[in-house]
Amino acid sequence: MSDATDPWLIVGLGNPGPDYAANRHNVGFMVADLLATRIGGKFKRAQKAQAQVLEGRVGPPGPASRRVVLVKPMSYMNLSGGPVTALRDFYKVPMDHVVAVHDELDVDYGALRLKLGGGDNGHNGLKSMTKAMGPEYHRVRFGIGRPPGRMQVADFVLKDFSSTERKELAFLVDRSADAVECLLAEGLERAQSAYNS
C-alpha cells in the first residue's frame, strides 16, 4: 500500500517530434509540459528508459506538496508501456501512484474524466501501458470527441486541433493540469467531483 511519501509518476502520452506536437493525440504531452512549467524545471533524457523526465514537487509548499516524476515517453504511443514500466520500477512508484494523461475519443471535446483502472478503449498508449503493468493506474482523460463524418480514428487523432478547438485549448490544458494536482493532493473522489464534466 502506498503512503504520502511515495512519489507519483505522471505520464503524459504522446508521440515525439515536431510533426506530432500539436496533434490531438499529443494532449498528454501538452499537459506534462504545463506541469513542468509550474514546477519550474526542464525535461531531460532519462538514463533508464526511452523517455524525457522531470523530478519535482507539486502543490503548496510543506507537507501537502507531492513528489512527482513527470514522464513523456519517447518511444511512440504504441510502445509507451516499456519506458513507463522501467521508470516506475526505477523510482519505486506504487501502481496507485501512476497517472496517465491522454486524449479520449468517447468524451466530448473540452470535458475531463478522471478514473482508476478500466479498459483502454482502443487507445494504443493505454493498451501498451496496461499490457506492461496491468490496468490499475489512474487516468486523466481529456475529451477530444469523435471524428466527423467518415474520417478514420487514426487520421483524426493524428491531426492538429481545429482552429475553433485551439481557442479553448490553453484553458483546457490548464484545467487538466489543475485536475492532476487535485488528484495528487486530495484523492480521486475529490478530483472527480471537482473536474469530471
CSV table of C-alpha atoms in Angstrom, one decimal:
chain,number,residue,atom,x,y,z
A,1,MET,CA,0.0,0.0,0.0
A,2,SER,CA,1.3,3.4,-0.9
A,3,ASP,CA,1.8,6.3,1.6
A,4,ALA,CA,2.1,10.1,1.3
A,5,THR,CA,5.9,9.9,0.9
A,6,ASP,CA,5.8,7.7,-2.2
A,7,PRO,CA,6.5,9.5,-5.5
A,8,TRP,CA,3.9,9.9,-8.2
A,9,LEU,CA,4.6,9.0,-11.8
A,10,ILE,CA,2.7,11.4,-14.1
A,11,VAL,CA,2.8,10.1,-17.7
A,12,GLY,CA,1.8,12.5,-20.5
A,13,LEU,CA,1.1,10.3,-23.5
A,14,GLY,CA,2.0,11.5,-27.0
A,15,ASN,CA,4.4,11.0,-29.9
A,16,PRO,CA,7.8,12.6,-30.1
A,17,GLY,CA,8.9,15.1,-32.7
A,18,PRO,CA,7.6,18.4,-34.2
A,19,ASP,CA,5.3,16.7,-36.7
A,20,TYR,CA,3.1,15.4,-33.9
A,21,ALA,CA,3.5,18.3,-31.4
A,22,ALA,CA,0.1,19.9,-32.0
A,23,ASN,CA,-1.9,16.7,-32.7
A,24,ARG,CA,-5.0,15.7,-30.7
A,25,HIS,CA,-3.1,12.6,-29.7
A,26,ASN,CA,-0.4,14.7,-28.0
A,27,VAL,CA,-2.5,16.5,-25.5
A,28,GLY,CA,-0.9,14.4,-22.8
A,29,PHE,CA,2.5,15.9,-23.7
A,30,MET,CA,0.9,19.4,-23.6
A,31,VAL,CA,-0.4,18.8,-20.0
A,32,ALA,CA,3.0,17.4,-19.0
A,33,ASP,CA,4.8,20.4,-20.4
A,34,LEU,CA,2.5,22.8,-18.5
A,35,LEU,CA,3.1,20.9,-15.2
A,36,ALA,CA,6.9,21.1,-15.9
A,37,THR,CA,6.5,24.9,-16.3
A,38,ARG,CA,4.6,25.1,-13.0
A,39,ILE,CA,7.3,23.1,-11.3
A,40,GLY,CA,9.9,25.4,-12.8
A,41,GLY,CA,12.0,22.7,-14.4
A,42,LYS,CA,13.0,21.3,-17.7
A,43,PHE,CA,12.6,17.8,-19.1
A,44,LYS,CA,15.8,15.8,-19.6
A,45,ARG,CA,16.6,12.5,-21.2
A,46,ALA,CA,16.1,9.6,-18.8
A,47,GLN,CA,19.1,7.3,-18.2
A,48,LYS,CA,16.9,4.3,-17.5
A,49,ALA,CA,14.3,4.5,-20.3
A,50,GLN,CA,13.4,5.9,-23.7
A,51,ALA,CA,11.7,8.9,-22.2
A,52,GLN,CA,12.1,12.5,-21.0
A,53,VAL,CA,11.7,13.0,-17.3
A,54,LEU,CA,11.5,15.8,-14.7
A,55,GLU,CA,11.6,15.3,-11.0
A,56,GLY,CA,10.0,17.9,-8.7
A,57,ARG,CA,7.2,18.7,-6.3
A,58,VAL,CA,3.6,19.9,-7.0
A,59,GLY,CA,1.2,21.6,-4.7
A,60,PRO,CA,1.7,24.1,-1.9
A,61,PRO,CA,5.0,24.1,0.0
A,62,GLY,CA,5.1,21.9,3.1
A,63,PRO,CA,3.5,18.5,3.9
A,64,ALA,CA,0.8,19.0,1.3
A,65,SER,CA,3.2,19.0,-1.6
A,66,ARG,CA,3.7,15.8,-3.6
A,67,ARG,CA,6.9,14.4,-5.0
A,68,VAL,CA,6.4,13.7,-8.7
A,69,VAL,CA,8.3,12.3,-11.7
A,70,LEU,CA,6.8,13.8,-14.9
A,71,VAL,CA,7.3,11.5,-17.9
A,72,LYS,CA,7.0,11.9,-21.6
A,73,PRO,CA,7.7,8.5,-23.3
A,74,MET,CA,9.8,9.0,-26.5
A,75,SER,CA,9.1,5.5,-27.8
A,76,TYR,CA,5.9,6.5,-29.9
A,77,MET,CA,2.5,6.0,-28.4
A,78,ASN,CA,2.0,2.2,-29.1
A,79,LEU,CA,5.3,1.4,-27.2
A,80,SER,CA,4.7,3.6,-24.1
A,81,GLY,CA,4.4,0.7,-21.7
A,82,GLY,CA,8.1,-0.2,-21.8
A,83,PRO,CA,9.6,3.2,-20.7
A,84,VAL,CA,6.8,3.8,-18.2
A,85,THR,CA,7.3,0.4,-16.5
A,86,ALA,CA,11.1,0.9,-16.4
A,87,LEU,CA,10.7,4.3,-14.7
A,88,ARG,CA,8.0,3.0,-12.3
A,89,ASP,CA,10.4,0.3,-11.2
A,90,PHE,CA,13.4,2.7,-11.0
A,91,TYR,CA,11.6,5.2,-8.9
A,92,LYS,CA,9.7,2.5,-6.9
A,93,VAL,CA,6.3,4.0,-7.6
A,94,PRO,CA,3.3,2.1,-6.4
A,95,MET,CA,0.7,1.3,-9.1
A,96,ASP,CA,-1.9,3.6,-7.5
A,97,HIS,CA,0.6,6.5,-7.9
A,98,VAL,CA,0.8,6.1,-11.6
A,99,VAL,CA,-1.3,8.6,-13.6
A,100,ALA,CA,-1.7,8.6,-17.4
A,101,VAL,CA,-2.9,11.8,-19.1
A,102,HIS,CA,-4.3,11.1,-22.5
A,103,ASP,CA,-6.8,12.0,-25.2
A,104,GLU,CA,-10.2,10.3,-25.1
A,105,LEU,CA,-12.5,9.8,-28.1
A,106,ASP,CA,-15.6,8.9,-26.1
A,107,VAL,CA,-15.6,12.1,-24.1
A,108,ASP,CA,-16.8,15.4,-25.8
A,109,TYR,CA,-14.1,18.0,-26.6
A,110,GLY,CA,-13.2,20.0,-23.6
A,111,ALA,CA,-14.7,17.6,-21.0
A,112,LEU,CA,-12.5,15.8,-18.5
A,113,ARG,CA,-13.0,12.4,-16.8
A,114,LEU,CA,-10.7,11.0,-14.1
A,115,LYS,CA,-10.8,7.4,-13.1
A,116,LEU,CA,-8.8,4.5,-11.7
A,117,GLY,CA,-8.3,1.4,-13.8
A,118,GLY,CA,-10.5,0.2,-16.6
A,119,GLY,CA,-10.1,-0.7,-20.3
A,120,ASP,CA,-8.0,1.0,-23.0
A,121,ASN,CA,-10.9,1.9,-25.3
A,122,GLY,CA,-8.6,1.3,-28.3
A,123,HIS,CA,-6.1,3.8,-27.1
A,124,ASN,CA,-2.7,2.4,-28.1
A,125,GLY,CA,-0.8,4.2,-25.3
A,126,LEU,CA,-3.1,2.8,-22.7
A,127,LYS,CA,-3.0,-0.6,-24.3
A,128,SER,CA,0.8,-0.7,-24.1
A,129,MET,CA,0.9,0.5,-20.5
A,130,THR,CA,-1.8,-2.0,-19.4
A,131,LYS,CA,0.0,-4.9,-21.2
A,132,ALA,CA,3.2,-3.9,-19.5
A,133,MET,CA,1.9,-3.4,-15.9
A,134,GLY,CA,-1.8,-4.1,-15.6
A,135,PRO,CA,-4.8,-1.7,-15.7
A,136,GLU,CA,-4.8,-0.4,-12.1
A,137,TYR,CA,-3.4,3.1,-12.7
A,138,HIS,CA,-5.2,6.5,-12.7
A,139,ARG,CA,-6.3,8.1,-15.9
A,140,VAL,CA,-6.9,11.8,-16.6
A,141,ARG,CA,-9.0,11.6,-19.8
A,142,PHE,CA,-9.0,14.7,-22.0
A,143,GLY,CA,-12.0,14.7,-24.3
A,144,ILE,CA,-11.4,15.1,-28.0
A,145,GLY,CA,-14.7,13.8,-29.2
A,146,ARG,CA,-15.3,11.5,-32.2
A,147,PRO,CA,-14.1,12.2,-35.8
A,148,PRO,CA,-16.6,13.9,-38.0
A,149,GLY,CA,-18.3,12.0,-40.9
A,150,ARG,CA,-16.4,9.0,-42.1
A,151,MET,CA,-12.9,10.2,-41.0
A,152,GLN,CA,-10.9,7.3,-39.7
A,153,VAL,CA,-10.0,7.5,-36.0
A,154,ALA,CA,-6.2,7.2,-36.7
A,155,ASP,CA,-6.4,10.2,-39.1
A,156,PHE,CA,-8.4,12.2,-36.6
A,157,VAL,CA,-6.1,11.7,-33.6
A,158,LEU,CA,-3.0,12.5,-35.7
A,159,LYS,CA,-4.4,15.8,-36.9
A,160,ASP,CA,-3.9,19.1,-35.1
A,161,PHE,CA,-6.7,20.6,-33.1
A,162,SER,CA,-9.0,22.7,-35.3
A,163,SER,CA,-8.9,26.5,-35.2
A,164,THR,CA,-12.1,26.5,-33.2
A,165,GLU,CA,-10.8,24.0,-30.7
A,166,ARG,CA,-7.5,25.9,-30.3
A,167,LYS,CA,-9.4,28.9,-29.0
A,168,GLU,CA,-10.1,27.0,-25.8
A,169,LEU,CA,-7.1,24.6,-25.8
A,170,ALA,CA,-4.8,26.6,-23.5
A,171,PHE,CA,-7.6,26.9,-20.9
A,172,LEU,CA,-8.5,23.2,-21.1
A,173,VAL,CA,-4.8,22.1,-20.8
A,174,ASP,CA,-4.5,24.4,-17.8
A,175,ARG,CA,-7.7,22.8,-16.3
A,176,SER,CA,-6.3,19.3,-16.9
A,177,ALA,CA,-3.1,20.2,-15.1
A,178,ASP,CA,-5.2,21.5,-12.2
A,179,ALA,CA,-7.0,18.2,-12.1
A,180,VAL,CA,-3.8,16.2,-11.9
A,181,GLU,CA,-2.6,18.4,-9.0
A,182,CYS,CA,-6.0,17.9,-7.3
A,183,LEU,CA,-5.8,14.2,-7.7
A,184,LEU,CA,-2.4,14.1,-6.0
A,185,ALA,CA,-3.3,16.4,-3.2
A,186,GLU,CA,-6.9,15.4,-2.4
A,187,GLY,CA,-7.5,12.0,-3.9
A,188,LEU,CA,-9.6,10.6,-6.7
A,189,GLU,CA,-13.1,11.3,-5.4
A,190,ARG,CA,-12.5,14.9,-4.7
A,191,ALA,CA,-10.8,15.4,-8.1
A,192,GLN,CA,-13.7,13.6,-9.8
A,193,SER,CA,-16.3,15.8,-8.1
A,194,ALA,CA,-14.4,19.0,-9.0
A,195,TYR,CA,-13.3,18.2,-12.6
A,196,ASN,CA,-15.4,15.4,-14.1
A,197,SER,CA,-17.7,17.1,-16.6
